[in-house]
mmCIF file of C-alpha atoms in Angstrom:
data_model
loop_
_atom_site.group_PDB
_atom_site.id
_atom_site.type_symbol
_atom_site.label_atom_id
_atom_site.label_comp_id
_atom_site.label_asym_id
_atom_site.label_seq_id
_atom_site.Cartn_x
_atom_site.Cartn_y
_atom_site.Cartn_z
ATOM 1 C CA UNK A 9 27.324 29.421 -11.650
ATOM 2 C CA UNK A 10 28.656 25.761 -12.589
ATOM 3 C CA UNK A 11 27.567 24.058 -15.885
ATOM 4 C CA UNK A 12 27.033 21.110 -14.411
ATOM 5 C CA UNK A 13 23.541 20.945 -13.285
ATOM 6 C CA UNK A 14 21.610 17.644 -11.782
ATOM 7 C CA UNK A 15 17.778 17.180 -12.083
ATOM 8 C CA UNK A 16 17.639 16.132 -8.818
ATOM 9 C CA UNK A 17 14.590 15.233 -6.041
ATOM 10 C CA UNK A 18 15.608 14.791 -2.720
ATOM 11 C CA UNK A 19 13.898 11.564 -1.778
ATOM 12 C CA UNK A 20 15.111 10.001 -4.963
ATOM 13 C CA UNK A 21 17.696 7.053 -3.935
ATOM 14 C CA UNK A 22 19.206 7.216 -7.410
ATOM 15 C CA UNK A 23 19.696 10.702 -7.289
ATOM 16 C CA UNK A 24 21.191 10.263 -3.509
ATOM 17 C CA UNK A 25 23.446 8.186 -5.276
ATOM 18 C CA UNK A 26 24.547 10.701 -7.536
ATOM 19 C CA UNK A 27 24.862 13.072 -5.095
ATOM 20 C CA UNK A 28 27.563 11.006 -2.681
ATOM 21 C CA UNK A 29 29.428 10.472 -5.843
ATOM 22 C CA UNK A 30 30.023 14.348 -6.860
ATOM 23 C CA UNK A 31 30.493 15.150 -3.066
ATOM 24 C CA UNK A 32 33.405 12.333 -2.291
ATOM 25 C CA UNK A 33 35.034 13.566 -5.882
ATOM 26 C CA UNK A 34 34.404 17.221 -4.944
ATOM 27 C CA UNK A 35 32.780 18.299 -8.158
ATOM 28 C CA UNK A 36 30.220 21.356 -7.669
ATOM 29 C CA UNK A 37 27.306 21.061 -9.254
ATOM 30 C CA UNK A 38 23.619 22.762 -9.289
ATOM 31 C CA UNK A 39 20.648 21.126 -8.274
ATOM 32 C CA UNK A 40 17.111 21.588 -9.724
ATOM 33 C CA UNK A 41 14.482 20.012 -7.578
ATOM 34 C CA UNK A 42 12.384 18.267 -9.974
ATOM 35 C CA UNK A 43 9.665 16.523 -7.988
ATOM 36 C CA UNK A 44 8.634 13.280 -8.619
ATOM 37 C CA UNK A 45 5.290 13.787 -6.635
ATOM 38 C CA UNK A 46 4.402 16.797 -8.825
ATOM 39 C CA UNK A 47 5.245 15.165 -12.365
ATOM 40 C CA UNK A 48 8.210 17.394 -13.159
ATOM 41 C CA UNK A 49 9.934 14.573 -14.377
ATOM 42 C CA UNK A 50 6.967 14.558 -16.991
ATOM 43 C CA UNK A 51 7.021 18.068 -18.674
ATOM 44 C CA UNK A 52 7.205 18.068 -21.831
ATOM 45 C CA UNK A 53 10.406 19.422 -22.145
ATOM 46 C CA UNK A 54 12.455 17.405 -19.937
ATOM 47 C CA UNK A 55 10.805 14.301 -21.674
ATOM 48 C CA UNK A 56 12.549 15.677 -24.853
ATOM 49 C CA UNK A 57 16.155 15.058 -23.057
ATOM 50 C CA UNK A 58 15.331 12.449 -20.646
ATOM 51 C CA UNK A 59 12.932 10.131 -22.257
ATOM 52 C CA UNK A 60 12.467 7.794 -19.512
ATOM 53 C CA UNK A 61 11.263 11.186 -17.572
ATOM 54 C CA UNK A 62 13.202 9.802 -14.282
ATOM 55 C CA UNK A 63 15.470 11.574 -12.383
ATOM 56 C CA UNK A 64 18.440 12.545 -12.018
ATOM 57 C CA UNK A 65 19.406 13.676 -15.009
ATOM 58 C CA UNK A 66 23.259 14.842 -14.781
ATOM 59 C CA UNK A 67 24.252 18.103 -17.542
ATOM 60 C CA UNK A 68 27.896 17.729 -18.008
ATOM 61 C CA UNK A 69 30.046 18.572 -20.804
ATOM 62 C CA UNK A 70 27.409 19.124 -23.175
ATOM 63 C CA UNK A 71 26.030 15.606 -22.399
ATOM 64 C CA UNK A 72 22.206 14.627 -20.734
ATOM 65 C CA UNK A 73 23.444 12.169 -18.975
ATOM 66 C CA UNK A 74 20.370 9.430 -16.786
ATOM 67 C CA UNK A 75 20.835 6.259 -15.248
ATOM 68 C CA UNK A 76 22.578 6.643 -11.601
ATOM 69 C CA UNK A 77 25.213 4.212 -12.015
ATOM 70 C CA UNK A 78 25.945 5.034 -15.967
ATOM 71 C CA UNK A 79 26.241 8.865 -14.393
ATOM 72 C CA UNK A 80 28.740 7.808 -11.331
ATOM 73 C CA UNK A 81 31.037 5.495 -14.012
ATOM 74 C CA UNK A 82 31.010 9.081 -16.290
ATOM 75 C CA UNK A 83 32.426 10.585 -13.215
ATOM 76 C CA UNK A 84 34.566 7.981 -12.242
ATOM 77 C CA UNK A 85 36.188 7.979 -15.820
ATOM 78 C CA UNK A 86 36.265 11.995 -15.408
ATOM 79 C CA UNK A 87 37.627 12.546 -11.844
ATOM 80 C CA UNK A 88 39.440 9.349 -10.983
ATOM 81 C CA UNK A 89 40.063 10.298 -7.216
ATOM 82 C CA UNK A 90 38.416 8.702 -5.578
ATOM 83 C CA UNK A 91 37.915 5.794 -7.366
ATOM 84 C CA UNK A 92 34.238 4.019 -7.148
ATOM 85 C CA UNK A 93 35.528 0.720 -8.501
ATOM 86 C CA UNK A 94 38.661 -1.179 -8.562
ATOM 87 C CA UNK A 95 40.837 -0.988 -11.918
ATOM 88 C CA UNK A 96 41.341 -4.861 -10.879
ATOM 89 C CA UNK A 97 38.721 -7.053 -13.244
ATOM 90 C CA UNK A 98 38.065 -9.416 -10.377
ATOM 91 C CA UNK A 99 37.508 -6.589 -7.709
ATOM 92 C CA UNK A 100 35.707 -4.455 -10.156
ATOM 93 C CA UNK A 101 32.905 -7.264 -10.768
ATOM 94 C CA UNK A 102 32.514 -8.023 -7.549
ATOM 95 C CA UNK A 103 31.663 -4.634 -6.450
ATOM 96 C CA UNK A 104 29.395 -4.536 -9.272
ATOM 97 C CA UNK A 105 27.617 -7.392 -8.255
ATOM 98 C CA UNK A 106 27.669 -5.845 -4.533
ATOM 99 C CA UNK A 107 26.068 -2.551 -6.330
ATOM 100 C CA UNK A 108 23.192 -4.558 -8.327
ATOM 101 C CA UNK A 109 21.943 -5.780 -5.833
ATOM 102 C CA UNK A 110 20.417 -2.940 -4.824
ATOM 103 C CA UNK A 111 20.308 -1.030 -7.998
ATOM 104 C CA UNK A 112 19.131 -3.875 -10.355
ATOM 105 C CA UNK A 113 17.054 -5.954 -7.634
ATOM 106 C CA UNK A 114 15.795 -4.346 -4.802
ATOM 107 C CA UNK A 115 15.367 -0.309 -5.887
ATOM 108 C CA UNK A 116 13.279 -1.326 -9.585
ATOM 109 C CA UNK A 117 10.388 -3.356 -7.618
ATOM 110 C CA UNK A 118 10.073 -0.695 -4.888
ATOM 111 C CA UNK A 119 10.640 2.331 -6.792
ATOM 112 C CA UNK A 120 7.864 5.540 -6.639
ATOM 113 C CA UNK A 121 5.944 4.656 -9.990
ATOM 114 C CA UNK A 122 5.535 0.525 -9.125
ATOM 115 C CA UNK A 123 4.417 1.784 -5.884
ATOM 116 C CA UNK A 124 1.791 4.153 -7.478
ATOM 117 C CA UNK A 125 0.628 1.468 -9.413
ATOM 118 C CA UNK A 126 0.145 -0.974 -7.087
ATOM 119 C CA UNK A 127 -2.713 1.267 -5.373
ATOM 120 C CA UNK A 128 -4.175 3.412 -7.963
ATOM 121 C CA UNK A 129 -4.119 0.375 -10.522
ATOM 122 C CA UNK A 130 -4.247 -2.767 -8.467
ATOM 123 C CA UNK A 131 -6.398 -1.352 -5.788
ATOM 124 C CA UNK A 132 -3.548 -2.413 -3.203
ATOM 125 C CA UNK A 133 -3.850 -0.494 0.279
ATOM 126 C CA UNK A 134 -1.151 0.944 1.855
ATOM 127 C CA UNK A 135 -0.135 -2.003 4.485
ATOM 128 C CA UNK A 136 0.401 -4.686 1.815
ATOM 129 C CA UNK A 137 2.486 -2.025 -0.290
ATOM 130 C CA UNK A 138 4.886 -1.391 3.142
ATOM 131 C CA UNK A 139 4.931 -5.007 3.175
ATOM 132 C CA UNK A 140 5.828 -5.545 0.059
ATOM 133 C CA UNK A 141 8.348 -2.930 0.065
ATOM 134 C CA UNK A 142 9.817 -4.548 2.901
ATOM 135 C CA UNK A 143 9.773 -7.732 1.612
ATOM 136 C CA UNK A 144 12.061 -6.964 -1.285
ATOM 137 C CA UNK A 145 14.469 -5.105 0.831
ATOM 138 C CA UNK A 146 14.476 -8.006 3.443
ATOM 139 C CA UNK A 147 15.431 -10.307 0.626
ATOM 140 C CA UNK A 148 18.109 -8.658 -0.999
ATOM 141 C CA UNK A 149 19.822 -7.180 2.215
ATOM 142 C CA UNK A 150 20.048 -10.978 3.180
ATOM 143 C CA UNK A 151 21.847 -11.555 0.244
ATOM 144 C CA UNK A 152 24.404 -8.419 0.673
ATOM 145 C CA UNK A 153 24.973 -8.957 4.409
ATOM 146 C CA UNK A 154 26.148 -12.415 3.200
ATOM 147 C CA UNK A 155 28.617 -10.222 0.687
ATOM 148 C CA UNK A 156 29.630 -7.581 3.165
ATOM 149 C CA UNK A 157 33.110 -7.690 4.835
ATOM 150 C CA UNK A 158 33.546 -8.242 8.631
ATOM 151 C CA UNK A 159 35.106 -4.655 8.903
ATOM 152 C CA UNK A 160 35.536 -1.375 7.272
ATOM 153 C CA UNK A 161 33.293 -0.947 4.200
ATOM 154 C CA UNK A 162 32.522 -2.144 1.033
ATOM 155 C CA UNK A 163 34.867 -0.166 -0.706
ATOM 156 C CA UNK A 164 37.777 -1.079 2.323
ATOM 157 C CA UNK A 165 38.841 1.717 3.726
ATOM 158 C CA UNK A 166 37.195 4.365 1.096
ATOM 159 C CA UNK A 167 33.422 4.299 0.437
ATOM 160 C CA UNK A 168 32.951 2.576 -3.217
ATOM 161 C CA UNK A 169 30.330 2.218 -5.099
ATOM 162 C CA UNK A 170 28.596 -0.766 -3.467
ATOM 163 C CA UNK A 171 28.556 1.733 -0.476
ATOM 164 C CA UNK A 172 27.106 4.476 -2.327
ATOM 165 C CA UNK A 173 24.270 1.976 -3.519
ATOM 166 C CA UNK A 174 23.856 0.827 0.088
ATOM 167 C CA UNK A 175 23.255 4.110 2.058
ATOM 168 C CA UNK A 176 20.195 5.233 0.706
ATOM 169 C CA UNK A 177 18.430 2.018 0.503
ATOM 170 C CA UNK A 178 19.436 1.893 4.680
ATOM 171 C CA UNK A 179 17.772 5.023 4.814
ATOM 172 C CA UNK A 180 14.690 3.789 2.505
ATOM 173 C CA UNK A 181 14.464 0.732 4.752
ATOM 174 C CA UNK A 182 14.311 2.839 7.967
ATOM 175 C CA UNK A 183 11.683 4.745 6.577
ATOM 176 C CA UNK A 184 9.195 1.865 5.911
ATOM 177 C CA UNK A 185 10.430 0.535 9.319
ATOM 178 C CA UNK A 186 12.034 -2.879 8.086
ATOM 179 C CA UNK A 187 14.122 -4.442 11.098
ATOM 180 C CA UNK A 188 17.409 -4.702 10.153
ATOM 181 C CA UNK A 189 18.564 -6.861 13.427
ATOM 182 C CA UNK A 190 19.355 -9.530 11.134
ATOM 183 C CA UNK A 191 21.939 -7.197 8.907
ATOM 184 C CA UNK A 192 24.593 -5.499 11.739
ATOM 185 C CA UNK A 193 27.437 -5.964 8.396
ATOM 186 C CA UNK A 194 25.069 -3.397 6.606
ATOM 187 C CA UNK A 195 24.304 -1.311 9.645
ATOM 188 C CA UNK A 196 28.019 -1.106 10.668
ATOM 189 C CA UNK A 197 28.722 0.003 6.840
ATOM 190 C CA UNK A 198 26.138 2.839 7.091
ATOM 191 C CA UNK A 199 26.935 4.301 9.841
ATOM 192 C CA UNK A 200 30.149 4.781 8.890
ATOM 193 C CA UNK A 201 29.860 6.046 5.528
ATOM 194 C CA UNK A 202 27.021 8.541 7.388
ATOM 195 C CA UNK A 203 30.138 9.689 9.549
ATOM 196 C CA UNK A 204 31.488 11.269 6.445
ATOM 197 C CA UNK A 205 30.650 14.796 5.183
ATOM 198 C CA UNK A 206 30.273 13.779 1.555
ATOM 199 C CA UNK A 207 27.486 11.539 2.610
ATOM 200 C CA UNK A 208 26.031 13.335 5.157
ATOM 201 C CA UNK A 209 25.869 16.491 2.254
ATOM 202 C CA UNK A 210 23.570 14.634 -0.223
ATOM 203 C CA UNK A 211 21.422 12.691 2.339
ATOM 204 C CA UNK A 212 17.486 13.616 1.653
ATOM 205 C CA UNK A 213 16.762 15.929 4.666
ATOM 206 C CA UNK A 214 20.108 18.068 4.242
ATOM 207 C CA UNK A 215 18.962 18.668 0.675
ATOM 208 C CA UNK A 216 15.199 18.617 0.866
ATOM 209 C CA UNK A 217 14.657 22.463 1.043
ATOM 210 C CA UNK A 218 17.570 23.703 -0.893
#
């Protein structure tokens, strides 16, 4: 059994995230489902290593690692093949900025627990939540479609980690049924990443049960 383990829930986008990242370096790993629906991300003891209580949580080299992107630059400064960001300072802030966009803007406002509050505490019913999760979405895939290259992906010819970012917020958007006419850069870029085995591997339903 590998010692690197991953707190892990398969609808999670962060820890989809994680997951493309150990598949397209090839590091095994073990995966404990710890569902965010149940509040397993809430025990007591998990709390005590992870005090956010989000998931994932990566266990590697003696280290509790959280935070999707902090974990994927740990493994990119670990297993530099392939590389999720460019050693160039230019090329490595702009795929930052790519990555953000999702991970800092669009994912925190539409995330499971804002969601949960906006009925249970705010009384909000379930068609202006969808809206407002599309909303958000809408407005920042605007933004990266703008950002996207005319061909190949983000990351050129490899997936980076502006891709990595980008395929399960696609799939998140599918989900609550936003129309993503207006973003054929994004839909190009996800449908080729998706054509890969390291992505197809860590994508929700090819985890879900295992």
């Amino acid at each position: 059994m590998t010692d690197i383990i991953l707190y892990d829930y398969w609808r999670s986008s962060a820890s989809y995230r994680v997951r493309i990242a150990l598949n397209l370096k090839g590091v095994s790993y073990t995966a404990i489902n710890t569902s965010l629906l149940d509040g397993d991300q809430k025990a007591p003891a998990y709390v005590a290593r992870n005090p956010q209580g989000f998931v994932p949580m990566l266990c590697i080299d003696g280290h509790d690692l959280t935070q999707s992107l902090a974990i994927i630059d740990y493994l990119d400064a670990k297993y530099d093949d392939p590389p999720m960001v460019s050693s160039d300072p230019a090329e490595r802030a702009n795929t930052l900025a790519q990555a953000l966009v999702i991970a800092a803007d669009i994912h925190p406002v539409n995330n499971l627990r804002i969601l949960k509050y906006l009925k249970a505490e705010l009384g909000q019913d379930q068609e202006i939540i969808d809206t407002w999760y599309r909303h958000w979405i809408a407005e920042g895939f605007a933004a990266l479609e703008a950002l996207a290259p005319e061909s190949g992906l983000f990351g050129g010819d490899q997936p980076n980690l502006a891709d990595i970012c980008l395929v399960p917020q696609m799939y998140n958007a599918r989900r609550f049924d936003l129309d993503l006419q207006d973003f054929p850069r994004l839909v190009r870029i996800d449908a080729a990443c998706n054509q890969r085995e390291a992505f197809q591997k860590a994508a929700p339903e090819a985890v879900k049960d295992q």
